[in-house]
């Protein structure tokens, strides 16, 4: 990395400016800083700058009067721009990258990432306005193969589920799947069907909550011509459509009490009576049902027949929520992104983006993750999933960490002299710089503009 570069810093955080100046001057670069947009604009119009550090907050605050990124692109077209972004400014940083910034660094600055960004910017051969680059701290995403019927996961709870599917599938027992919405209950039902002796037969699914009672009965059992107003022809129901195969009844808990007895008879007697028919019809289907509700609670409230529940719940399976198996998020992310993209190039994920995915509790489970990654795939560049590509509610997920950008506020003690109070401030600032340089006193002393001996003395006082 060449030295003697002319670098402009637009930042109104004085402590961050001093740290950045110390770092850049230790590498023999010439540095100028400004905390006001008007002065920054004036400096951009004078001379030639090799690199422009710009505060995302300062840029955004001045946007209506002066777009500093656009001005730099106009006045200094060959000058790369590195954004300095706070924790809550990641979406703005993404916008800045879209407008031509070279890279974005998150505060508090990590020395290694700052050095990499600095080196990449100064040694960049292409001086074109760039679209977002992958974060420097990123890792490859795997492209896992579905374990069975599109199921992805290596968490122990998923391994146990795979074993239970393998045991349940060859039998003729009714299976009850219980788990939150979005956990993949229909995928598990399909897996059971495809591993069963009925695999060559049809797999038919219905959401029992999607139809009113009068239509649900006709949909399940069928009807004869003239059975009700509008029944102009005979219709086979889903039980007959699933003949020789599997019928998946999703949201089984929503079936009204008036229909529960007929469903119980269908399961016990293995025959149904279409609406308006005088005779029953034999059926040969296997029932897999599912619910995201506590069915035992519905029984206790009198909303579900006990005998129907026990007939459905011969082989119960629990599907874990995504928050219970967060170690699978990386596998799922790689799988969904590669499925959206359809190219052979592997995807990468930046550390901030991965941390955001892990922080979120995913109330919508795998379905929510898939939907969020569809958007992220469209917004990401160069096959790297970055934080700005995620929905805003994910970028802000979790408690905001305490900022390390400035020393913690010190309550003035009226008993202290001005000198003693300033000494307290100095100690806080020295501690901040030492933390920034991972307790490397040599680098900290250079950044502070004091000798190593002076730094030792001040830390011992």
Coordinates of C-alpha atoms in Angstrom, one line a residue:
X1 CA 0.0 0.0 0.0
X2 CA 1.5 3.3 -1.0
X3 CA 2.0 6.1 1.5
X4 CA 1.7 9.9 1.1
X5 CA -1.9 9.6 0.0
X6 CA -4.1 12.7 0.4
X7 CA -7.1 11.7 2.4
X8 CA -10.2 13.7 3.4
X9 CA -12.4 12.7 6.4
X10 CA -15.9 14.0 6.6
X11 CA -17.0 13.1 10.2
X12 CA -18.5 15.1 13.1
X13 CA -17.5 12.5 15.8
X14 CA -14.3 14.1 17.1
X15 CA -13.0 11.0 18.9
X16 CA -13.4 8.9 15.8
X17 CA -11.7 11.5 13.7
X18 CA -8.7 11.5 16.0
X19 CA -8.4 7.7 16.0
X20 CA -8.7 7.6 12.2
X21 CA -6.1 10.4 11.8
X22 CA -3.7 8.6 14.1
X23 CA -4.1 5.4 12.1
X24 CA -3.6 7.2 8.7
X25 CA -0.7 9.3 9.8
X26 CA 1.1 6.3 11.2
X27 CA 1.0 5.1 7.6
X28 CA 2.5 8.4 6.4
X29 CA -0.7 9.6 4.7
X30 CA -1.7 13.3 4.7
X31 CA -5.0 13.9 6.3
X32 CA -7.6 16.7 6.4
X33 CA -10.9 16.5 8.3
X34 CA -14.1 18.5 8.3
X35 CA -17.2 18.2 10.5
X36 CA -19.5 20.4 8.5
X37 CA -21.0 19.5 5.0
X38 CA -20.3 23.1 3.7
X39 CA -16.6 22.8 4.5
X40 CA -16.4 19.2 3.1
X41 CA -18.0 20.5 -0.2
X42 CA -15.5 23.3 -0.4
X43 CA -12.5 20.9 0.2
X44 CA -13.8 18.5 -2.4
X45 CA -13.7 21.3 -4.9
X46 CA -10.0 22.0 -4.1
X47 CA -7.0 19.9 -5.3
X48 CA -7.0 16.2 -5.7
X49 CA -7.9 13.7 -3.0
X50 CA -6.8 10.0 -3.1
X51 CA -9.5 8.8 -0.7
X52 CA -12.6 10.2 0.9
X53 CA -13.9 8.9 4.2
X54 CA -17.5 10.1 4.7
X55 CA -19.8 9.8 7.7
X56 CA -23.1 8.2 6.7
X57 CA -24.9 10.4 9.2
X58 CA -23.3 13.6 7.9
X59 CA -24.0 12.7 4.3
X60 CA -27.6 11.9 5.0
X61 CA -28.2 15.0 7.1
X62 CA -26.9 17.2 4.3
X63 CA -28.6 15.3 1.5
X64 CA -31.3 17.9 0.8
X65 CA -28.8 20.7 0.4
X66 CA -25.8 18.9 -0.9
X67 CA -25.2 15.2 -1.9
X68 CA -21.6 14.8 -0.8
X69 CA -21.2 11.4 -2.6
X70 CA -22.6 12.9 -5.9
X71 CA -20.3 15.9 -5.4
X72 CA -17.3 13.7 -4.9
X73 CA -18.2 11.7 -8.0
X74 CA -18.4 14.9 -10.0
X75 CA -15.4 16.8 -8.6
X76 CA -13.2 13.8 -7.9
X77 CA -14.4 11.0 -10.2
X78 CA -11.3 8.8 -9.5
X79 CA -11.5 9.1 -5.7
X80 CA -12.9 6.0 -3.9
X81 CA -15.4 6.8 -1.0
X82 CA -15.5 4.8 2.2
X83 CA -18.6 5.3 4.3
X84 CA -18.4 5.4 8.1
X85 CA -21.7 4.0 9.4
X86 CA -23.2 3.6 12.9
X87 CA -25.1 0.6 14.0
X88 CA -28.5 2.0 13.1
X89 CA -27.3 3.4 9.7
X90 CA -26.8 0.1 7.8
X91 CA -29.7 0.8 5.4
X92 CA -28.3 4.2 4.6
X93 CA -24.9 2.7 4.0
X94 CA -26.5 0.4 1.5
X95 CA -28.0 3.4 -0.3
X96 CA -24.6 5.1 -0.3
X97 CA -23.0 2.0 -1.8
X98 CA -25.7 2.0 -4.5
X99 CA -24.8 5.6 -5.3
X100 CA -21.1 4.8 -5.9
X101 CA -19.4 4.5 -2.5
X102 CA -16.5 2.0 -2.6
X103 CA -17.1 0.3 0.7
X104 CA -18.7 0.9 4.2
X105 CA -17.1 0.4 7.6
X106 CA -19.2 -0.1 10.7
X107 CA -18.5 1.9 13.8
X108 CA -16.7 1.2 16.1
X109 CA -14.0 0.7 13.6
X110 CA -12.1 -2.6 13.6
X111 CA -8.5 -1.9 12.7
X112 CA -8.0 -5.0 10.5
X113 CA -11.1 -4.2 8.4
X114 CA -10.2 -0.5 8.2
X115 CA -6.7 -1.4 7.0
X116 CA -8.2 -3.8 4.4
X117 CA -10.6 -1.3 3.1
X118 CA -7.9 1.4 3.0
X119 CA -5.5 -0.9 1.1
X120 CA -8.2 -2.0 -1.4
X121 CA -9.4 1.5 -2.0
X122 CA -5.9 3.0 -2.6
X123 CA -4.7 0.1 -4.7
X124 CA -7.9 -0.2 -6.7
X125 CA -7.0 -0.3 -10.4
X126 CA -10.5 0.4 -11.5
X127 CA -11.6 4.0 -10.7
X128 CA -15.2 3.5 -11.8
X129 CA -18.1 4.2 -9.5
X130 CA -18.7 0.8 -7.9
X131 CA -21.7 -1.1 -6.7
X132 CA -21.6 -2.7 -3.3
X133 CA -18.6 -4.9 -2.6
X134 CA -18.8 -7.9 -0.4
X135 CA -17.9 -7.2 3.3
X136 CA -14.3 -8.0 3.9
X137 CA -15.2 -10.3 6.7
X138 CA -17.3 -12.8 4.9
X139 CA -17.5 -16.6 4.5
X140 CA -18.8 -19.0 1.9
X141 CA -22.3 -20.4 2.2
X142 CA -22.8 -24.1 1.8
X143 CA -25.3 -25.5 -0.8
X144 CA -26.8 -28.4 1.1
X145 CA -28.8 -31.2 -0.5
X146 CA -32.2 -31.7 1.0
X147 CA -32.2 -34.6 3.5
X148 CA -35.6 -35.9 2.5
X149 CA -38.3 -34.2 0.5
X150 CA -36.7 -30.7 0.5
X151 CA -36.0 -30.7 4.3
X152 CA -32.8 -28.9 5.3
X153 CA -31.1 -29.1 8.6
X154 CA -28.4 -30.8 10.7
X155 CA -29.5 -29.8 14.1
X156 CA -30.1 -32.7 16.5
X157 CA -33.8 -31.9 16.6
X158 CA -33.9 -32.3 12.8
X159 CA -31.9 -35.5 12.8
X160 CA -34.4 -36.9 15.3
X161 CA -37.2 -35.8 13.0
X162 CA -35.6 -37.6 10.0
X163 CA -35.4 -40.8 12.1
X164 CA -39.1 -40.5 13.1
X165 CA -40.1 -40.0 9.5
X166 CA -38.2 -43.1 8.5
X167 CA -40.0 -45.1 11.2
X168 CA -43.5 -43.7 10.6
X169 CA -43.5 -43.8 6.8
X170 CA -43.6 -47.6 6.2
X171 CA -46.6 -48.0 8.5
X172 CA -50.2 -47.4 7.9
X173 CA -50.7 -45.4 11.1
X174 CA -52.2 -41.9 11.1
X175 CA -49.6 -39.3 11.8
X176 CA -50.2 -36.0 13.6
X177 CA -47.7 -33.2 12.9
X178 CA -47.5 -30.4 15.4
X179 CA -45.4 -27.3 15.0
X180 CA -45.7 -23.6 14.4
X181 CA -46.6 -22.0 11.0
X182 CA -43.8 -22.1 8.6
X183 CA -41.9 -25.0 10.0
X184 CA -42.5 -27.3 7.0
X185 CA -45.4 -29.5 8.0
X186 CA -46.6 -30.1 4.5
X187 CA -43.0 -31.0 3.4
X188 CA -42.9 -33.6 6.2
X189 CA -46.2 -35.0 5.2
X190 CA -44.9 -35.4 1.6
X191 CA -41.7 -37.0 2.9
X192 CA -43.8 -39.6 4.8
X193 CA -45.9 -40.2 1.7
X194 CA -42.9 -40.6 -0.6
X195 CA -41.2 -43.0 1.8
X196 CA -44.3 -45.1 2.3
X197 CA -45.8 -48.1 0.4
X198 CA -48.3 -45.6 -1.0
X199 CA -45.6 -43.5 -2.8
X200 CA -47.0 -44.4 -6.3
X201 CA -50.5 -43.2 -5.2
X202 CA -51.7 -39.6 -5.0
X203 CA -50.7 -37.1 -2.3
X204 CA -53.6 -34.7 -1.7
X205 CA -53.5 -31.7 0.6
X206 CA -56.2 -29.4 2.0
X207 CA -56.1 -26.6 4.6
X208 CA -59.2 -27.2 6.7
X209 CA -59.2 -23.6 7.9
X210 CA -59.5 -22.2 4.3
X211 CA -63.1 -23.2 3.7
X212 CA -66.4 -22.6 5.5
X213 CA -68.2 -25.6 6.9
X214 CA -70.7 -26.3 4.1
X215 CA -67.9 -26.1 1.4
X216 CA -65.4 -28.1 3.5
X217 CA -67.8 -31.1 3.8
X218 CA -68.4 -31.2 0.1
X219 CA -64.7 -30.7 -0.6
X220 CA -63.7 -33.7 1.6
X221 CA -66.5 -36.2 0.8
X222 CA -67.8 -34.9 -2.5
X223 CA -71.5 -34.5 -3.4
X224 CA -74.2 -35.9 -5.7
X225 CA -76.0 -33.9 -8.3
X226 CA -78.8 -31.8 -6.7
X227 CA -77.5 -32.3 -3.1
X228 CA -77.7 -28.5 -2.6
X229 CA -78.3 -25.3 -4.5
X230 CA -75.6 -25.1 -7.2
X231 CA -74.7 -28.8 -7.1
X232 CA -75.3 -29.2 -10.9
X233 CA -73.2 -32.3 -11.3
X234 CA -71.7 -35.1 -9.3
X235 CA -68.3 -34.4 -7.7
X236 CA -65.8 -36.7 -6.1
X237 CA -64.3 -35.3 -2.9
X238 CA -60.6 -35.3 -1.8
X239 CA -61.0 -38.7 0.0
X240 CA -61.7 -40.3 -3.3
X241 CA -59.0 -38.2 -5.1
X242 CA -56.5 -39.5 -2.6
X243 CA -57.6 -43.2 -3.1
X244 CA -54.6 -45.5 -2.7
X245 CA -52.5 -42.6 -1.5
X246 CA -52.2 -40.0 1.3
X247 CA -54.6 -37.3 2.4
X248 CA -53.0 -34.4 4.3
X249 CA -55.4 -32.4 6.5
X250 CA -53.6 -29.2 7.5
X251 CA -55.0 -27.1 10.4
X252 CA -57.1 -30.1 11.6
X253 CA -58.0 -28.2 14.8
X254 CA -60.2 -25.8 12.8
X255 CA -62.6 -28.5 11.7
X256 CA -66.1 -27.6 13.2
X257 CA -67.6 -29.9 15.8
X258 CA -70.5 -30.7 13.4
X259 CA -68.1 -32.4 11.0
X260 CA -65.9 -34.1 13.5
X261 CA -68.1 -37.2 13.9
X262 CA -68.3 -37.8 10.1
X263 CA -64.5 -37.5 9.9
X264 CA -64.1 -40.0 12.8
X265 CA -66.4 -42.5 11.0
X266 CA -64.4 -42.1 7.8
X267 CA -61.2 -43.0 9.7
X268 CA -62.7 -45.8 11.7
X269 CA -64.9 -47.4 9.0
X270 CA -62.7 -46.5 6.1
X271 CA -65.8 -45.2 4.2
X272 CA -67.4 -41.9 3.4
X273 CA -70.8 -40.7 2.4
X274 CA -70.9 -37.9 -0.2
X275 CA -73.2 -35.0 0.6
X276 CA -76.7 -35.9 -0.5
X277 CA -75.8 -39.6 -1.1
X278 CA -77.8 -42.5 0.4
X279 CA -75.0 -45.0 0.4
X280 CA -71.4 -44.9 1.7
X281 CA -68.4 -45.3 -0.5
X282 CA -65.3 -47.3 0.6
X283 CA -62.0 -45.4 0.7
X284 CA -58.4 -46.5 1.0
X285 CA -56.4 -43.5 2.2
X286 CA -53.8 -42.8 4.8
X287 CA -54.4 -39.7 6.9
X288 CA -51.6 -37.3 7.9
X289 CA -52.9 -34.3 9.8
X290 CA -51.2 -31.2 11.1
X291 CA -51.9 -28.3 13.5
X292 CA -50.1 -25.2 14.8
X293 CA -52.4 -25.1 17.8
X294 CA -52.3 -27.0 21.1
X295 CA -54.9 -29.7 20.3
X296 CA -55.1 -30.9 23.9
X297 CA -56.1 -27.4 24.9
X298 CA -58.8 -27.5 22.3
X299 CA -60.0 -30.8 23.7
X300 CA -60.1 -29.3 27.2
X301 CA -62.2 -26.4 25.9
X302 CA -64.6 -28.8 24.2
X303 CA -63.6 -27.7 20.6
X304 CA -62.2 -31.1 19.6
X305 CA -63.5 -34.6 20.2
X306 CA -61.3 -36.7 22.3
X307 CA -61.9 -39.8 20.2
X308 CA -61.0 -38.0 17.0
X309 CA -57.9 -36.6 18.5
X310 CA -56.7 -40.1 19.6
X311 CA -57.6 -41.5 16.2
X312 CA -55.4 -38.8 14.5
X313 CA -52.6 -38.9 17.0
X314 CA -51.4 -42.5 16.6
X315 CA -47.9 -41.4 15.6
X316 CA -47.2 -37.8 16.8
X317 CA -44.3 -35.8 15.3
X318 CA -43.1 -32.5 16.6
X319 CA -41.5 -30.0 14.1
X320 CA -39.0 -27.7 15.8
X321 CA -39.3 -23.9 15.4
X322 CA -36.4 -22.2 13.6
X323 CA -35.4 -20.3 16.7
X324 CA -34.8 -23.7 18.3
X325 CA -32.3 -24.7 15.6
X326 CA -30.5 -21.5 14.7
X327 CA -27.4 -23.5 13.7
X328 CA -29.3 -24.5 10.6
X329 CA -29.8 -20.9 9.4
X330 CA -26.5 -20.9 7.5
X331 CA -27.5 -24.1 5.6
X332 CA -31.0 -22.8 4.8
X333 CA -29.6 -19.4 3.7
X334 CA -27.2 -21.1 1.2
X335 CA -29.9 -23.4 0.0
X336 CA -32.5 -20.7 -0.6
X337 CA -30.1 -18.2 -2.2
X338 CA -28.7 -20.8 -4.6
X339 CA -32.2 -21.9 -5.5
X340 CA -33.2 -18.3 -6.3
X341 CA -30.0 -17.6 -8.3
X342 CA -29.7 -20.8 -10.4
X343 CA -26.0 -20.1 -11.1
X344 CA -23.0 -22.3 -10.1
X345 CA -21.1 -19.4 -8.4
X346 CA -21.1 -20.0 -4.6
X347 CA -22.7 -17.4 -2.3
X348 CA -21.0 -15.7 0.6
X349 CA -22.4 -14.0 3.7
X350 CA -20.9 -11.1 5.6
X351 CA -20.5 -11.4 9.4
X352 CA -23.0 -8.5 10.1
X353 CA -25.6 -10.1 7.9
X354 CA -25.1 -13.6 9.5
X355 CA -25.3 -12.1 13.0
X356 CA -28.6 -10.3 12.1
X357 CA -30.1 -13.6 10.9
X358 CA -29.0 -15.3 14.1
X359 CA -30.4 -12.5 16.3
X360 CA -33.9 -12.7 14.9
X361 CA -36.3 -15.1 16.5
X362 CA -38.1 -16.0 13.2
X363 CA -41.8 -16.1 14.4
X364 CA -42.7 -17.1 10.8
X365 CA -40.0 -19.8 10.9
X366 CA -38.4 -21.2 7.6
X367 CA -41.1 -19.6 5.5
X368 CA -40.2 -16.2 6.8
X369 CA -36.5 -16.8 6.2
X370 CA -37.2 -17.9 2.6
X371 CA -39.3 -14.9 1.9
X372 CA -36.7 -12.5 3.3
X373 CA -33.9 -14.2 1.3
X374 CA -35.8 -13.8 -1.9
X375 CA -35.6 -10.1 -1.5
X376 CA -32.0 -10.2 -0.3
X377 CA -31.0 -12.2 -3.4
X378 CA -32.3 -9.5 -5.7
X379 CA -30.5 -6.7 -3.8
X380 CA -27.2 -8.5 -3.3
X381 CA -24.2 -8.0 -5.5
X382 CA -21.3 -10.3 -6.5
X383 CA -23.0 -13.3 -4.7
X384 CA -22.4 -11.9 -1.2
X385 CA -25.3 -11.4 1.2
X386 CA -24.7 -8.2 3.0
X387 CA -26.6 -6.6 5.9
X388 CA -28.1 -3.8 3.8
X389 CA -29.9 -6.4 1.6
X390 CA -31.9 -7.7 4.5
X391 CA -35.3 -6.2 5.5
X392 CA -35.0 -3.2 7.8
X393 CA -36.6 -5.1 10.8
X394 CA -33.7 -7.6 10.6
X395 CA -31.1 -4.9 10.4
X396 CA -32.4 -3.4 13.7
X397 CA -33.1 -6.8 15.4
X398 CA -31.8 -7.2 18.9
X399 CA -30.7 -4.6 21.4
X400 CA -28.5 -1.9 20.1
X401 CA -25.0 -2.3 21.6
X402 CA -23.5 0.6 23.5
X403 CA -21.5 2.8 21.2
X404 CA -17.8 2.7 21.5
X405 CA -17.5 5.7 19.3
X406 CA -17.0 8.2 22.1
X407 CA -16.0 8.1 25.7
X408 CA -18.9 7.5 28.1
X409 CA -20.3 10.7 29.6
X410 CA -18.7 11.8 32.8
X411 CA -20.9 13.5 35.4
X412 CA -19.2 16.7 36.4
X413 CA -18.3 16.7 40.1
X414 CA -18.4 20.3 41.4
X415 CA -15.7 19.4 43.9
X416 CA -13.2 18.7 41.1
X417 CA -11.0 21.3 39.6
X418 CA -11.0 21.8 35.9
X419 CA -7.6 20.1 35.6
X420 CA -8.9 17.0 37.5
X421 CA -12.0 16.9 35.4
X422 CA -10.0 17.1 32.1
X423 CA -7.7 14.3 33.5
X424 CA -10.8 12.1 33.9
X425 CA -11.8 12.8 30.3
X426 CA -8.2 12.0 29.1
X427 CA -8.2 8.7 30.9
X428 CA -11.5 7.7 29.2
X429 CA -10.2 8.7 25.8
X430 CA -6.9 6.8 26.3
X431 CA -8.9 3.7 27.3
X432 CA -11.1 4.0 24.2
X433 CA -8.0 4.2 21.9
X434 CA -6.3 1.3 23.7
X435 CA -9.5 -0.8 23.2
X436 CA -9.6 0.2 19.5
X437 CA -6.0 -1.0 19.0
X438 CA -6.6 -4.2 21.0
X439 CA -4.3 -2.9 23.8
X440 CA -1.4 -2.4 21.4
X441 CA 0.2 0.5 23.2
X442 CA 2.7 1.3 20.4
X443 CA -0.2 1.8 17.9
X444 CA -2.3 3.7 20.5
X445 CA 0.6 6.0 21.3
X446 CA 1.1 6.8 17.5
X447 CA -2.7 7.4 17.2
X448 CA -2.7 9.8 20.3
X449 CA 0.4 11.6 19.0
X450 CA 2.4 10.9 22.2
X451 CA 5.5 8.9 23.0
X452 CA 5.2 5.3 24.3
X453 CA 6.8 6.4 27.6
X454 CA 4.1 9.2 28.0
X455 CA 1.4 6.7 27.3
X456 CA 2.7 4.3 30.0
X457 CA 2.9 7.2 32.5
X458 CA -0.6 8.3 31.8
X459 CA -2.0 4.8 32.2
X460 CA -0.2 4.4 35.5
X461 CA -1.4 7.7 37.0

